[in-house]
mmCIF file of C-alpha atoms and ligand atoms in Angstrom:
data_model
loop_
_atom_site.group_PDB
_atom_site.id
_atom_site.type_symbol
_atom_site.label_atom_id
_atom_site.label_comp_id
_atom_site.label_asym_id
_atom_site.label_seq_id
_atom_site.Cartn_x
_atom_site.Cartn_y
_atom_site.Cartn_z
ATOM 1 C CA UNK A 1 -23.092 -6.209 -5.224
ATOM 2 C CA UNK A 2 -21.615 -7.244 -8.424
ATOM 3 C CA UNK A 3 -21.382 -11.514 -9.252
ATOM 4 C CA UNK A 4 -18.081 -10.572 -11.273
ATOM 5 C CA UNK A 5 -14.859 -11.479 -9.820
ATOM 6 C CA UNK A 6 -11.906 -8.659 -7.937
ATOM 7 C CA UNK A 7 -8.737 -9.354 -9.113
ATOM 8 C CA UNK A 8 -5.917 -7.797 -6.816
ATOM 9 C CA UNK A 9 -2.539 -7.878 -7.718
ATOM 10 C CA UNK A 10 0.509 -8.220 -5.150
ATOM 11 C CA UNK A 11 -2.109 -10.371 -3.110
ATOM 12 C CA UNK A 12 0.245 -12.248 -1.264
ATOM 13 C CA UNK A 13 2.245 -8.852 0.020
ATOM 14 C CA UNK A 14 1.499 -6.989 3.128
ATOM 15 C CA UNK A 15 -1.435 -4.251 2.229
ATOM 16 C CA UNK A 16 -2.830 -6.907 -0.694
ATOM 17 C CA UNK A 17 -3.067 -10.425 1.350
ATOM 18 C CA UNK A 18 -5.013 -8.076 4.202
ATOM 19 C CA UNK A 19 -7.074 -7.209 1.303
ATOM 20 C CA UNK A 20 -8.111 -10.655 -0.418
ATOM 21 C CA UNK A 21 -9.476 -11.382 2.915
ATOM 22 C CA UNK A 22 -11.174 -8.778 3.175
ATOM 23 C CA UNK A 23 -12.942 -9.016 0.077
ATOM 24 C CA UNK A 24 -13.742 -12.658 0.885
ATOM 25 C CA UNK A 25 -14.911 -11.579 4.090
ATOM 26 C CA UNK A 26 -17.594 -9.432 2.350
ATOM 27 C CA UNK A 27 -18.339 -12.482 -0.245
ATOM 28 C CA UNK A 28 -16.496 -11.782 -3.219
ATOM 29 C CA UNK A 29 -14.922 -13.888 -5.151
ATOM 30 C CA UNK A 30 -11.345 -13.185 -5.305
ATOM 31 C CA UNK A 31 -8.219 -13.591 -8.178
ATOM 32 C CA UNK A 32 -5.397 -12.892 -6.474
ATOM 33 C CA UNK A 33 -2.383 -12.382 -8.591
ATOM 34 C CA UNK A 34 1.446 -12.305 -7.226
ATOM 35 C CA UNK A 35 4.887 -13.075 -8.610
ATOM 36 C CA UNK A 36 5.971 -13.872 -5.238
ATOM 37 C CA UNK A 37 9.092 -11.766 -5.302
ATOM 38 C CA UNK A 38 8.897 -10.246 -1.876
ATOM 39 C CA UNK A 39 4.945 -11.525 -1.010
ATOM 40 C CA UNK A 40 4.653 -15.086 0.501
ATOM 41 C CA UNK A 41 2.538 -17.715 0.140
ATOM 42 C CA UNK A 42 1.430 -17.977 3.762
ATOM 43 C CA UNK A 43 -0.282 -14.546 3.938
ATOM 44 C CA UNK A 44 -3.046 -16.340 2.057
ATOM 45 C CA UNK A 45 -3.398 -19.199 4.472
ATOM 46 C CA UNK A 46 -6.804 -17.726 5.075
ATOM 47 C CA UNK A 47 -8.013 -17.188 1.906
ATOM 48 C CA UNK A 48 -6.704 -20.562 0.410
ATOM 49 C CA UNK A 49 -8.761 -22.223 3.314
ATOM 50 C CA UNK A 50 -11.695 -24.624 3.505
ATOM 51 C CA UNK A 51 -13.777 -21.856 4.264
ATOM 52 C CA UNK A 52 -13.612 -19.797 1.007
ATOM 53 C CA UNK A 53 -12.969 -22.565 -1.780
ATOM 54 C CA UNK A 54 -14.551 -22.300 -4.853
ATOM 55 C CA UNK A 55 -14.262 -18.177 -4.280
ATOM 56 C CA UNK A 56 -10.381 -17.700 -4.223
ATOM 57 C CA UNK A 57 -7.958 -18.428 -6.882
ATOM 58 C CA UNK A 58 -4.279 -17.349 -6.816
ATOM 59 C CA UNK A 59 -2.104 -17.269 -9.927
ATOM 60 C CA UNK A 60 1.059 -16.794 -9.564
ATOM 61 C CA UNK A 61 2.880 -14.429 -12.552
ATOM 62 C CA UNK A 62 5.094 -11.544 -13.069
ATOM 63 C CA UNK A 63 2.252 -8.844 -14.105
ATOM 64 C CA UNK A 64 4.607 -7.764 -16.667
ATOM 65 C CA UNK A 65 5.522 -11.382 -18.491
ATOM 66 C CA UNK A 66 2.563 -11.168 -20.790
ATOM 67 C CA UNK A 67 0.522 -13.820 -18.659
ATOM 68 C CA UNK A 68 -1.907 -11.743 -17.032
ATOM 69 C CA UNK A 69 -4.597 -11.096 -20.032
ATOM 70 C CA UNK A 70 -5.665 -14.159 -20.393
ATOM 71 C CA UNK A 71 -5.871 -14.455 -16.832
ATOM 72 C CA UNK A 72 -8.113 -11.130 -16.864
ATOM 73 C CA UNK A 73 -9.799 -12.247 -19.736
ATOM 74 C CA UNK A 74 -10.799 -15.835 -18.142
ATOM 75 C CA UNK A 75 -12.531 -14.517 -15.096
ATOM 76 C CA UNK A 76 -13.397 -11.240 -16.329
ATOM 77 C CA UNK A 77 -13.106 -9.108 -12.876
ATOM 78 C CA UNK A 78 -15.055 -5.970 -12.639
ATOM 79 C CA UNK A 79 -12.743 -3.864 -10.685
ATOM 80 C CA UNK A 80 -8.804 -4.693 -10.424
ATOM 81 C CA UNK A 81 -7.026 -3.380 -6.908
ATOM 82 C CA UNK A 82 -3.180 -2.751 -8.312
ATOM 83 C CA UNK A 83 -0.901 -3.067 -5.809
ATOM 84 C CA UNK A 84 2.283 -5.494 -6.907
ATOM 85 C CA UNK A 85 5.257 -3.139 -6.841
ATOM 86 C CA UNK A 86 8.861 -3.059 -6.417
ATOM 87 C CA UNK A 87 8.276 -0.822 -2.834
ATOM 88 C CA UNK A 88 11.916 -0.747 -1.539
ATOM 89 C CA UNK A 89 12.949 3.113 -1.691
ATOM 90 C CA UNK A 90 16.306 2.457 -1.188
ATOM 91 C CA UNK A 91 16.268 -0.628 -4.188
ATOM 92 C CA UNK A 92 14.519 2.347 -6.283
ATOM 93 C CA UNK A 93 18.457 4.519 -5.775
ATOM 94 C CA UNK A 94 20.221 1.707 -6.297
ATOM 95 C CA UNK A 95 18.521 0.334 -9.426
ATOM 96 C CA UNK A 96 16.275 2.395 -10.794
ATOM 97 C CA UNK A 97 16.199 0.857 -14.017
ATOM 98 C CA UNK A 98 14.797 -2.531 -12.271
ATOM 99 C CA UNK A 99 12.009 -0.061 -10.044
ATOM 100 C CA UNK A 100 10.910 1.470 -13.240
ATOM 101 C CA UNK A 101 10.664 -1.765 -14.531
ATOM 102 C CA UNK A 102 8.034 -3.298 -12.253
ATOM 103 C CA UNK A 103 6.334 0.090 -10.892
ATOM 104 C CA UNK A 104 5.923 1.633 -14.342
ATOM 105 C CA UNK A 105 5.642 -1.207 -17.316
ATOM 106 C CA UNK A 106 4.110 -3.214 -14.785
ATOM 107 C CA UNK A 107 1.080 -0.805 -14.613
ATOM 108 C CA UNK A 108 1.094 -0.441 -17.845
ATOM 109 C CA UNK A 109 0.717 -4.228 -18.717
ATOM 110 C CA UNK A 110 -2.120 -3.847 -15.758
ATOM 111 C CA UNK A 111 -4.213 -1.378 -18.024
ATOM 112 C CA UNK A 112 -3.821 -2.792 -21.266
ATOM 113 C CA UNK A 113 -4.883 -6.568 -19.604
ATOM 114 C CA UNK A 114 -7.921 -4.083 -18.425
ATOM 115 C CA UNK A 115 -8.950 -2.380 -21.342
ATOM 116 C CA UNK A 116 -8.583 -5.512 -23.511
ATOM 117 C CA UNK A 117 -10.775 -8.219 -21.462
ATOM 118 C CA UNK A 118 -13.269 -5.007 -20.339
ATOM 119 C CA UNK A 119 -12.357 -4.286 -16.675
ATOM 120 C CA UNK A 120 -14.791 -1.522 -15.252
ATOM 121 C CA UNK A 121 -12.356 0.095 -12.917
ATOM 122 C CA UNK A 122 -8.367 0.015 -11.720
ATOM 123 C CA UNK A 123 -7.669 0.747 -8.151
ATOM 124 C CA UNK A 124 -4.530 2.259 -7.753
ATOM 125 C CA UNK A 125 -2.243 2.654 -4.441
ATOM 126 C CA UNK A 126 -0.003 5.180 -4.714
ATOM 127 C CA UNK A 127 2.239 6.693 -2.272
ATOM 128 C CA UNK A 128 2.893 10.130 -0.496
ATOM 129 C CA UNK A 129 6.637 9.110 -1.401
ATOM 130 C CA UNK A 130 5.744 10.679 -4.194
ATOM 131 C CA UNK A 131 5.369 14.246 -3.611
ATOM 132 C CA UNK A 132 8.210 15.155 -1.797
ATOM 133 C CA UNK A 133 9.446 17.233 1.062
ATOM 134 C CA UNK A 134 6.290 19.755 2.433
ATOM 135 C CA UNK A 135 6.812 23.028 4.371
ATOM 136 C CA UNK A 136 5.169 23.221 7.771
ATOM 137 C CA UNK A 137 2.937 25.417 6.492
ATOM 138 C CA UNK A 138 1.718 22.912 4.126
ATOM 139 C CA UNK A 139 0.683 19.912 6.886
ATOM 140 C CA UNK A 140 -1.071 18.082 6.654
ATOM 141 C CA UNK A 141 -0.317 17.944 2.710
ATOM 142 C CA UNK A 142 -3.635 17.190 1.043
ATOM 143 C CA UNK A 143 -4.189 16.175 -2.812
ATOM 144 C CA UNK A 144 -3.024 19.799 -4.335
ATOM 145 C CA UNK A 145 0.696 19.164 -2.623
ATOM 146 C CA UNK A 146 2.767 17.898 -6.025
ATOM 147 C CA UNK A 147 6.294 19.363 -4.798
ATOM 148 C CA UNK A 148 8.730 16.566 -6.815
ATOM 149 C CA UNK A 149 9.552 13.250 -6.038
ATOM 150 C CA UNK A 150 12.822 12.819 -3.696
ATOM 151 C CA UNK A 151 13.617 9.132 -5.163
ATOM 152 C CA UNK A 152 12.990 6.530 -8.387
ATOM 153 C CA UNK A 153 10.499 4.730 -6.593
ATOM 154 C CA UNK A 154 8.259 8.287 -5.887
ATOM 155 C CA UNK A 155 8.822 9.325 -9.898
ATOM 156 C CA UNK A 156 7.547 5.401 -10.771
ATOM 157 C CA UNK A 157 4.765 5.397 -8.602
ATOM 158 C CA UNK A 158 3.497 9.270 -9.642
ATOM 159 C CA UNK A 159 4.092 8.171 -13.429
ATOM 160 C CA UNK A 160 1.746 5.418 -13.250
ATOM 161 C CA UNK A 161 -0.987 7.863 -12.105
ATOM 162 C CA UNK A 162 -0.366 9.643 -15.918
ATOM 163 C CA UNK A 163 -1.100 6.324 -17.383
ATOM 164 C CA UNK A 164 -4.619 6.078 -15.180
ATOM 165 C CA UNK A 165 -5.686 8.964 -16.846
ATOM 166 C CA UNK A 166 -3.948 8.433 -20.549
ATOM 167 C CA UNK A 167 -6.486 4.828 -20.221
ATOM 168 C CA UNK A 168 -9.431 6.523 -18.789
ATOM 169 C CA UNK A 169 -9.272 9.522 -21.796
ATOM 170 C CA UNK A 170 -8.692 7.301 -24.622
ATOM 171 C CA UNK A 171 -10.860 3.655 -23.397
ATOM 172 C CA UNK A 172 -12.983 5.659 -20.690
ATOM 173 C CA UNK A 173 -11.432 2.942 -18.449
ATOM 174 C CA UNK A 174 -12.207 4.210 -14.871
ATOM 175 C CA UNK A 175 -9.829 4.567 -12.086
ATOM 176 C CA UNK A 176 -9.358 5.840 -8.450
ATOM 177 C CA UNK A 177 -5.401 5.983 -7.062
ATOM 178 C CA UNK A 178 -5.076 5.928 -3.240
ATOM 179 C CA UNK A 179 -2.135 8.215 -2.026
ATOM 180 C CA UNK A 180 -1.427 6.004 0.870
ATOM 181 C CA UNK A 181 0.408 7.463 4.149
ATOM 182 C CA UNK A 182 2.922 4.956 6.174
ATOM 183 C CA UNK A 183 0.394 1.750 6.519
ATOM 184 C CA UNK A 184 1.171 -0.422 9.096
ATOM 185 C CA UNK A 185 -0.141 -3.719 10.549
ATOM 186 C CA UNK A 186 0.031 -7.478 10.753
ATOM 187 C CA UNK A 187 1.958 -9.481 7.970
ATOM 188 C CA UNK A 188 4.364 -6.120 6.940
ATOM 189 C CA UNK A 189 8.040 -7.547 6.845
ATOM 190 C CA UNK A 190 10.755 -4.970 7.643
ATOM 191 C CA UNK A 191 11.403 -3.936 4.161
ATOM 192 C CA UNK A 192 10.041 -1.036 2.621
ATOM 193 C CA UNK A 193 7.809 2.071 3.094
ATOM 194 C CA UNK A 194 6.415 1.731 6.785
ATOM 195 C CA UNK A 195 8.551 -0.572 7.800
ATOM 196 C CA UNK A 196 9.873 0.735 11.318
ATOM 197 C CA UNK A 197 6.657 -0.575 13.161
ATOM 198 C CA UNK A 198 7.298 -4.463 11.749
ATOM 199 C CA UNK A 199 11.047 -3.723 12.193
ATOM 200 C CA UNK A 200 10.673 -2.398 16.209
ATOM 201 C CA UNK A 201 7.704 -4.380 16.804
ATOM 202 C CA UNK A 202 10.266 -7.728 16.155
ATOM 203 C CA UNK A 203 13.157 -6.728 17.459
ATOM 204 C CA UNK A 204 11.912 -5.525 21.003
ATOM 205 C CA UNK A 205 9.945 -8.802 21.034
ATOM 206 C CA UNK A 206 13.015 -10.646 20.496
ATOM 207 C CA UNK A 207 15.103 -8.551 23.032
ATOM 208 C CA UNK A 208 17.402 -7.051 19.924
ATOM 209 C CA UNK A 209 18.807 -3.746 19.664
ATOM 210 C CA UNK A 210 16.383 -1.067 17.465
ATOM 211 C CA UNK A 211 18.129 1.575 15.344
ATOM 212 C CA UNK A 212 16.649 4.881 14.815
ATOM 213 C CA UNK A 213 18.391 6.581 11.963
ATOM 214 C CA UNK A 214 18.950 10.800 12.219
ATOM 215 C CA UNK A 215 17.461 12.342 15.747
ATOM 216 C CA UNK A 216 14.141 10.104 15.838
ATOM 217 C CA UNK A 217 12.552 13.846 15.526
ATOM 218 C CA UNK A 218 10.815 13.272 11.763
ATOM 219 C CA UNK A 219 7.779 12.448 11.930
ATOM 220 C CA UNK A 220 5.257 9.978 9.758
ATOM 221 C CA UNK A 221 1.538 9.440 9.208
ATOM 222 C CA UNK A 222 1.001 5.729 10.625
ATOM 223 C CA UNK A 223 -2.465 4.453 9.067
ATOM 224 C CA UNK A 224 -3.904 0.904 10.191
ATOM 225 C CA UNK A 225 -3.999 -1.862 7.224
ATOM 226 C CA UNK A 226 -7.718 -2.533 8.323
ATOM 227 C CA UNK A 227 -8.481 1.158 7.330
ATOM 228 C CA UNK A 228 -6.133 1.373 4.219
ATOM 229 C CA UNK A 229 -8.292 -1.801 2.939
ATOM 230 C CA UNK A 230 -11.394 0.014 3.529
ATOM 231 C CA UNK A 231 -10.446 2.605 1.494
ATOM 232 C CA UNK A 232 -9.934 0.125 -1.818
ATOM 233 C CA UNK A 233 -13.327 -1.186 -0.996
ATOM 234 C CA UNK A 234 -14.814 2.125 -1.329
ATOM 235 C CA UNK A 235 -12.848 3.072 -4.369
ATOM 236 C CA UNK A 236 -13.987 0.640 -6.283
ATOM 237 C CA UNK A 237 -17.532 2.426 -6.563
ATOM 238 C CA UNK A 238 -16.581 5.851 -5.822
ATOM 239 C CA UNK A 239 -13.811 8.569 -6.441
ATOM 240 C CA UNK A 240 -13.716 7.903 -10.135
ATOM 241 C CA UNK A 241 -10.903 9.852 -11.920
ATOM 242 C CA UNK A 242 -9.001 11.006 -8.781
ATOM 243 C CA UNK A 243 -6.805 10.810 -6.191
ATOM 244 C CA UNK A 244 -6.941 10.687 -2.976
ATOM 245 C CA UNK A 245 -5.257 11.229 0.564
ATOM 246 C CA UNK A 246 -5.467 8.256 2.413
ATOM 247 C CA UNK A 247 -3.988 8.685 6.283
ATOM 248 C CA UNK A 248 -4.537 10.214 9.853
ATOM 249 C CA UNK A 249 -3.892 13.197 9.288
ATOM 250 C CA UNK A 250 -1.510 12.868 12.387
ATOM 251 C CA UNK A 251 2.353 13.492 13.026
ATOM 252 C CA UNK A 252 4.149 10.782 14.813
ATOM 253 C CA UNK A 253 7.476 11.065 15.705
ATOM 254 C CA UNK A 254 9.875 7.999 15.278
ATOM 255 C CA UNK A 255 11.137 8.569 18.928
ATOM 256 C CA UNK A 256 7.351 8.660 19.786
ATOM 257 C CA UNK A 257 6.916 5.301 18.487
ATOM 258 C CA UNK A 258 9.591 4.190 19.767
ATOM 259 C CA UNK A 259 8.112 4.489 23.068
ATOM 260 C CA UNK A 260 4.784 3.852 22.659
ATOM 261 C CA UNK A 261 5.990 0.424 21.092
ATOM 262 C CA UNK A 262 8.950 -0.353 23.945
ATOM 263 C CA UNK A 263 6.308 0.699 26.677
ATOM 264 C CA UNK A 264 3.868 -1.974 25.066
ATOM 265 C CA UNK A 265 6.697 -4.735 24.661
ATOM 266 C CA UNK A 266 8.406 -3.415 28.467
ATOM 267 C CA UNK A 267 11.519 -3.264 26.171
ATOM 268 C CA UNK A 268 14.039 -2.181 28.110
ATOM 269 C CA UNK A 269 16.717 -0.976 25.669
ATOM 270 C CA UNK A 270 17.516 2.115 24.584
ATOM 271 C CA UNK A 271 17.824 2.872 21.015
ATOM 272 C CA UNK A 272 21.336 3.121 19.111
ATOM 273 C CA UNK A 273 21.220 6.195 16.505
ATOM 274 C CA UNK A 274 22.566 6.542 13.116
ATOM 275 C CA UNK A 275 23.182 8.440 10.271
ATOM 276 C CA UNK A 276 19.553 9.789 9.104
ATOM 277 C CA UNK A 277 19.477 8.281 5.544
ATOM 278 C CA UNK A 278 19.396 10.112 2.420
ATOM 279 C CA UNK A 279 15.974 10.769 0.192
ATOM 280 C CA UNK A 280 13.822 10.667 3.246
ATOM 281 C CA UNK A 281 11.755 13.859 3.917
ATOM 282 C CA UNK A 282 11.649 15.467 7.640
ATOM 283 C CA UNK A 283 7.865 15.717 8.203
ATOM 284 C CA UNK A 284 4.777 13.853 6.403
ATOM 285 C CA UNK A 285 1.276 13.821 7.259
ATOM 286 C CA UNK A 286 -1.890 13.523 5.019
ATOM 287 C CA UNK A 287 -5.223 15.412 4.935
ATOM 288 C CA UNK A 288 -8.067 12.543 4.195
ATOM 289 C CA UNK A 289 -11.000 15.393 4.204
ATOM 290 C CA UNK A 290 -11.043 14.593 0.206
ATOM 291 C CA UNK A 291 -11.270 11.158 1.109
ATOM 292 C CA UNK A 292 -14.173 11.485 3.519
ATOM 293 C CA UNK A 293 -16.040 14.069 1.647
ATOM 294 C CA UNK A 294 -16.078 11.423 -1.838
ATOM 295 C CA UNK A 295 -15.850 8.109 -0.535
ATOM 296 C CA UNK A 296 -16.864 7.938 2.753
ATOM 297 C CA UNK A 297 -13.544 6.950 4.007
ATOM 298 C CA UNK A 298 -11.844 7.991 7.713
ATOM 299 C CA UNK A 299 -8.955 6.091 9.612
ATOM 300 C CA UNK A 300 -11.022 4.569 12.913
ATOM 301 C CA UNK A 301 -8.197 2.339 14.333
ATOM 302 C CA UNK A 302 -6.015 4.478 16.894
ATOM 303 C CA UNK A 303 -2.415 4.088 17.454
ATOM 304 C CA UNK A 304 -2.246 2.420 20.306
ATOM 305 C CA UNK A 305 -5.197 0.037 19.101
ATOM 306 C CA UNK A 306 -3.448 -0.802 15.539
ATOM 307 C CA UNK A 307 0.010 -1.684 17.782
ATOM 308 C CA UNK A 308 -1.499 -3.519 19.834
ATOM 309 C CA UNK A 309 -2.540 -5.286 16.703
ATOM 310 C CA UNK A 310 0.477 -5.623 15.110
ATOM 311 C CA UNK A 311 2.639 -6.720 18.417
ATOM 312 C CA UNK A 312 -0.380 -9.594 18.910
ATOM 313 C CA UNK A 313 0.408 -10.726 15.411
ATOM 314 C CA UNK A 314 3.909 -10.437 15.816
ATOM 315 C CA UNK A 315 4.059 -12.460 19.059
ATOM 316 C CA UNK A 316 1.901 -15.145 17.609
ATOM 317 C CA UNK A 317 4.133 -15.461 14.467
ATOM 318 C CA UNK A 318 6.839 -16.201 16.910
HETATM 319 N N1 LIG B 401 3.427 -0.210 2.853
HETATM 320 C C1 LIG B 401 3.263 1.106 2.764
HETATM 321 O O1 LIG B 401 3.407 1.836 3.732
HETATM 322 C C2 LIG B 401 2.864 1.729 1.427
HETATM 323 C C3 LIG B 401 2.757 3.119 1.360
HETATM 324 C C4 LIG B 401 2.394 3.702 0.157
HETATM 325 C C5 LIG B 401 2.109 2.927 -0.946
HETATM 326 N N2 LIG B 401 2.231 1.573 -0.865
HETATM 327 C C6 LIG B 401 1.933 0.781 -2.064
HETATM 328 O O2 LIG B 401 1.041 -0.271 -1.702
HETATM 329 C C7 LIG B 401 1.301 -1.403 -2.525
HETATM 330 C C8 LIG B 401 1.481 -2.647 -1.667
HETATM 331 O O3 LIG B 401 2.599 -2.435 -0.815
HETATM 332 P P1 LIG B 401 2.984 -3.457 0.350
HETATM 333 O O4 LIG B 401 3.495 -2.647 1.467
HETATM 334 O O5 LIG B 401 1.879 -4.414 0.566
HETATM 335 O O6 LIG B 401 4.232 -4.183 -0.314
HETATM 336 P P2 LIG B 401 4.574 -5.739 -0.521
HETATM 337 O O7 LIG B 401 5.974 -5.804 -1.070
HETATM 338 O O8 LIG B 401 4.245 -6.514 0.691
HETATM 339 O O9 LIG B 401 3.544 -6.126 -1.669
HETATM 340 C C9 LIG B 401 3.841 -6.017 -3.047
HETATM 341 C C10 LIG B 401 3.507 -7.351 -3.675
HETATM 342 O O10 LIG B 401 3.680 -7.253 -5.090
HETATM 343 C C11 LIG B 401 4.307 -8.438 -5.545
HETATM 344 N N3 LIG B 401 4.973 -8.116 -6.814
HETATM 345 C C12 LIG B 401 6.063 -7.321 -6.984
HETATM 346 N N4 LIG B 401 6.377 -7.258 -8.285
HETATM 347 C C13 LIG B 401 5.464 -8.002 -8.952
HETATM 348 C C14 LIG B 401 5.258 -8.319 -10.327
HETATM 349 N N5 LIG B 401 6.073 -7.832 -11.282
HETATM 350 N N6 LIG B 401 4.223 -9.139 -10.654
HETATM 351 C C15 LIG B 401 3.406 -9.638 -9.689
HETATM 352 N N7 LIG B 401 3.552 -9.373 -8.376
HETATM 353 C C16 LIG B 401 4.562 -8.565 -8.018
HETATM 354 C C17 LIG B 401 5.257 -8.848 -4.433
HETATM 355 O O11 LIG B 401 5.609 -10.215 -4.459
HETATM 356 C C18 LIG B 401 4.434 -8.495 -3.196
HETATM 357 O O12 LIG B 401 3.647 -9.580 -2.764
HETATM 358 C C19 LIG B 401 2.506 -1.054 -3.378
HETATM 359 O O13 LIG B 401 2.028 -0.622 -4.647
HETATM 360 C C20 LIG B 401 3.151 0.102 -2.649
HETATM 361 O O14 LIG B 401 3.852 0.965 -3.530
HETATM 362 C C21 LIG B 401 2.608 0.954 0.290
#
């Protein structure tokens, strides 16, 4: 194992925060970088404690404000996890000068901190909001499906993966971009991508109303947090140059979940419906064979195991 530092930036969001610890957990020393715009401060509680000081350092900057290289160039990490985005599709419609912004300068002010203080390797998560609407014949959609993006925030994210391989061509700066299903788990907030599971899991605990939006008939790949963070692990010694599927490989329907979540929570509520919301595709689910095959990666936590998760975190939060 290397002595150089990881940096990981949007460390104090959902899928990053799950991921400092991680890394600490497997004695790393951490940089975790965050502008705090929709991360928080007390998803690090654990990495800011007693038991990893001296091996965790959070700096808090906009990744695109010209602070990061000497950041980068201070504690020289070997491998840099990019994950700070602006991850609200709906945000992306409504402004997507201000999405292209953070998801597409921002990674570019990411690679050129990299290439100038030497950085090995850029870990990149990308999403399957990307690649649009797949036929049923096409399901599970592995890393050949490229059909177009159906908002901003899929065109931003996709773009950045041009940039990955613009950096590694002319600076042979390596990289590895995770195509990353709908990840679930503790510390999500309702906003963005996956956020139905942190949205039902809080309102059935409170005894609130859940909306479903359209007939609750589409269906999504849920993937664990636990598993999506494995997958960065491996990535940053395998997979260079690629991309890869990370997710199930299963179909969930949001009706499904519904249930399986109200049954855990003996919610008693039905659901109100609403108007299924526009740039949202019918079906996704993701083929991780590529994944397996080159770095080793599968999804181990069930459903019903990574709920159970989530709804224990969610009670405790309170
Ligand atoms: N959650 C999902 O289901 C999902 C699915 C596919 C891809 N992704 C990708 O995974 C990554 C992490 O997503 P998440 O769900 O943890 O979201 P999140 O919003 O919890 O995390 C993003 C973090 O980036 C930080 N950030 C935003 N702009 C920044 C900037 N300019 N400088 C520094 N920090 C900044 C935010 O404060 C936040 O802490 C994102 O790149 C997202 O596109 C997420």
């Amino acid at each position: 194992m290397s002595a150089r530092p990881v940096l990981v930036t949007g460390a104090a969001g959902f899928i990053g925060s799950n991921l400092v610890d991680r890394l600490l957990e497997d004695g790393r020393h951490v940089i975790g970088v965050d502008d705090l715009s929709t991360g928080s401060l007390s998803n690090l509680a654990e990495a800011r404690s007693e038991r990893h000081a001296g091996r965790f350092d959070f700096v808090r900057l906009d990744v695109r404000q010209g602070g990061l290289l000497p950041v980068v160039e201070r504690h020289r990490p070997e491998v840099i996890h990019h994950l700070a985005a602006q991850i609200d599709v709906r945000r992306s419609v409504d402004d997507p000068l201000h999405d292209a912004d953070v998801n597409v300068l921002g990674t570019i002010a990411v690679l050129e901190a990299a290439r100038q203080a030497g950085v090995r390797k850029v870990c990149y998560a990308s999403s399957i909001g990307s690649y649009g609407e797949p036929s049923e014949e096409q399901l599970p959609v592995n890393e050949s499906f490229t059909t177009p993006a159906v908002s901003p925030y899929g065109v931003s994210k996709r773009v950045a993966i041009d940039y990955l391989r613009t950096y590694e061509q002319l600076y042979g700066l390596e990289w590895t971009a995770l195509t990353l299903a709908n990840v679930y788990g503790p510390r999500q907030t309702t906003s963005g991508e996956g956020g139905v599971v942190a949205t039902f899991a809080g309102r059935m605990l409170a005894g609130e109303p859940c909306t479903i939006f359209g007939d609750g008939e589409q269906t999504r790949d849920f993937v664990f947090v636990d598993d999506v963070v494995h997958a960065f692990v491996l990535a940053s010694d395998r997979g260079c140059g690629q991309r890869f599927m990370v997710g199930t490989g299963e179909r969930t329907s949001i009706n499904q979940l519904f249930r399986a979540l109200a049954a855990a929570t003996a919610y008693g509520h039905a659901p109100t419906h609403a108007d299924a919301q526009p740039g949202e595709v019918r079906h996704s689910s993701l083929d991780a064979r590529e994944a397996g095959q080159q770095l080793g990666w599968k999804p181990w936590t069930t459903l019903e195991e990574g709920l159970a998760a989530t709804l224990a975190w969610a009670a405790d939060r309170g």
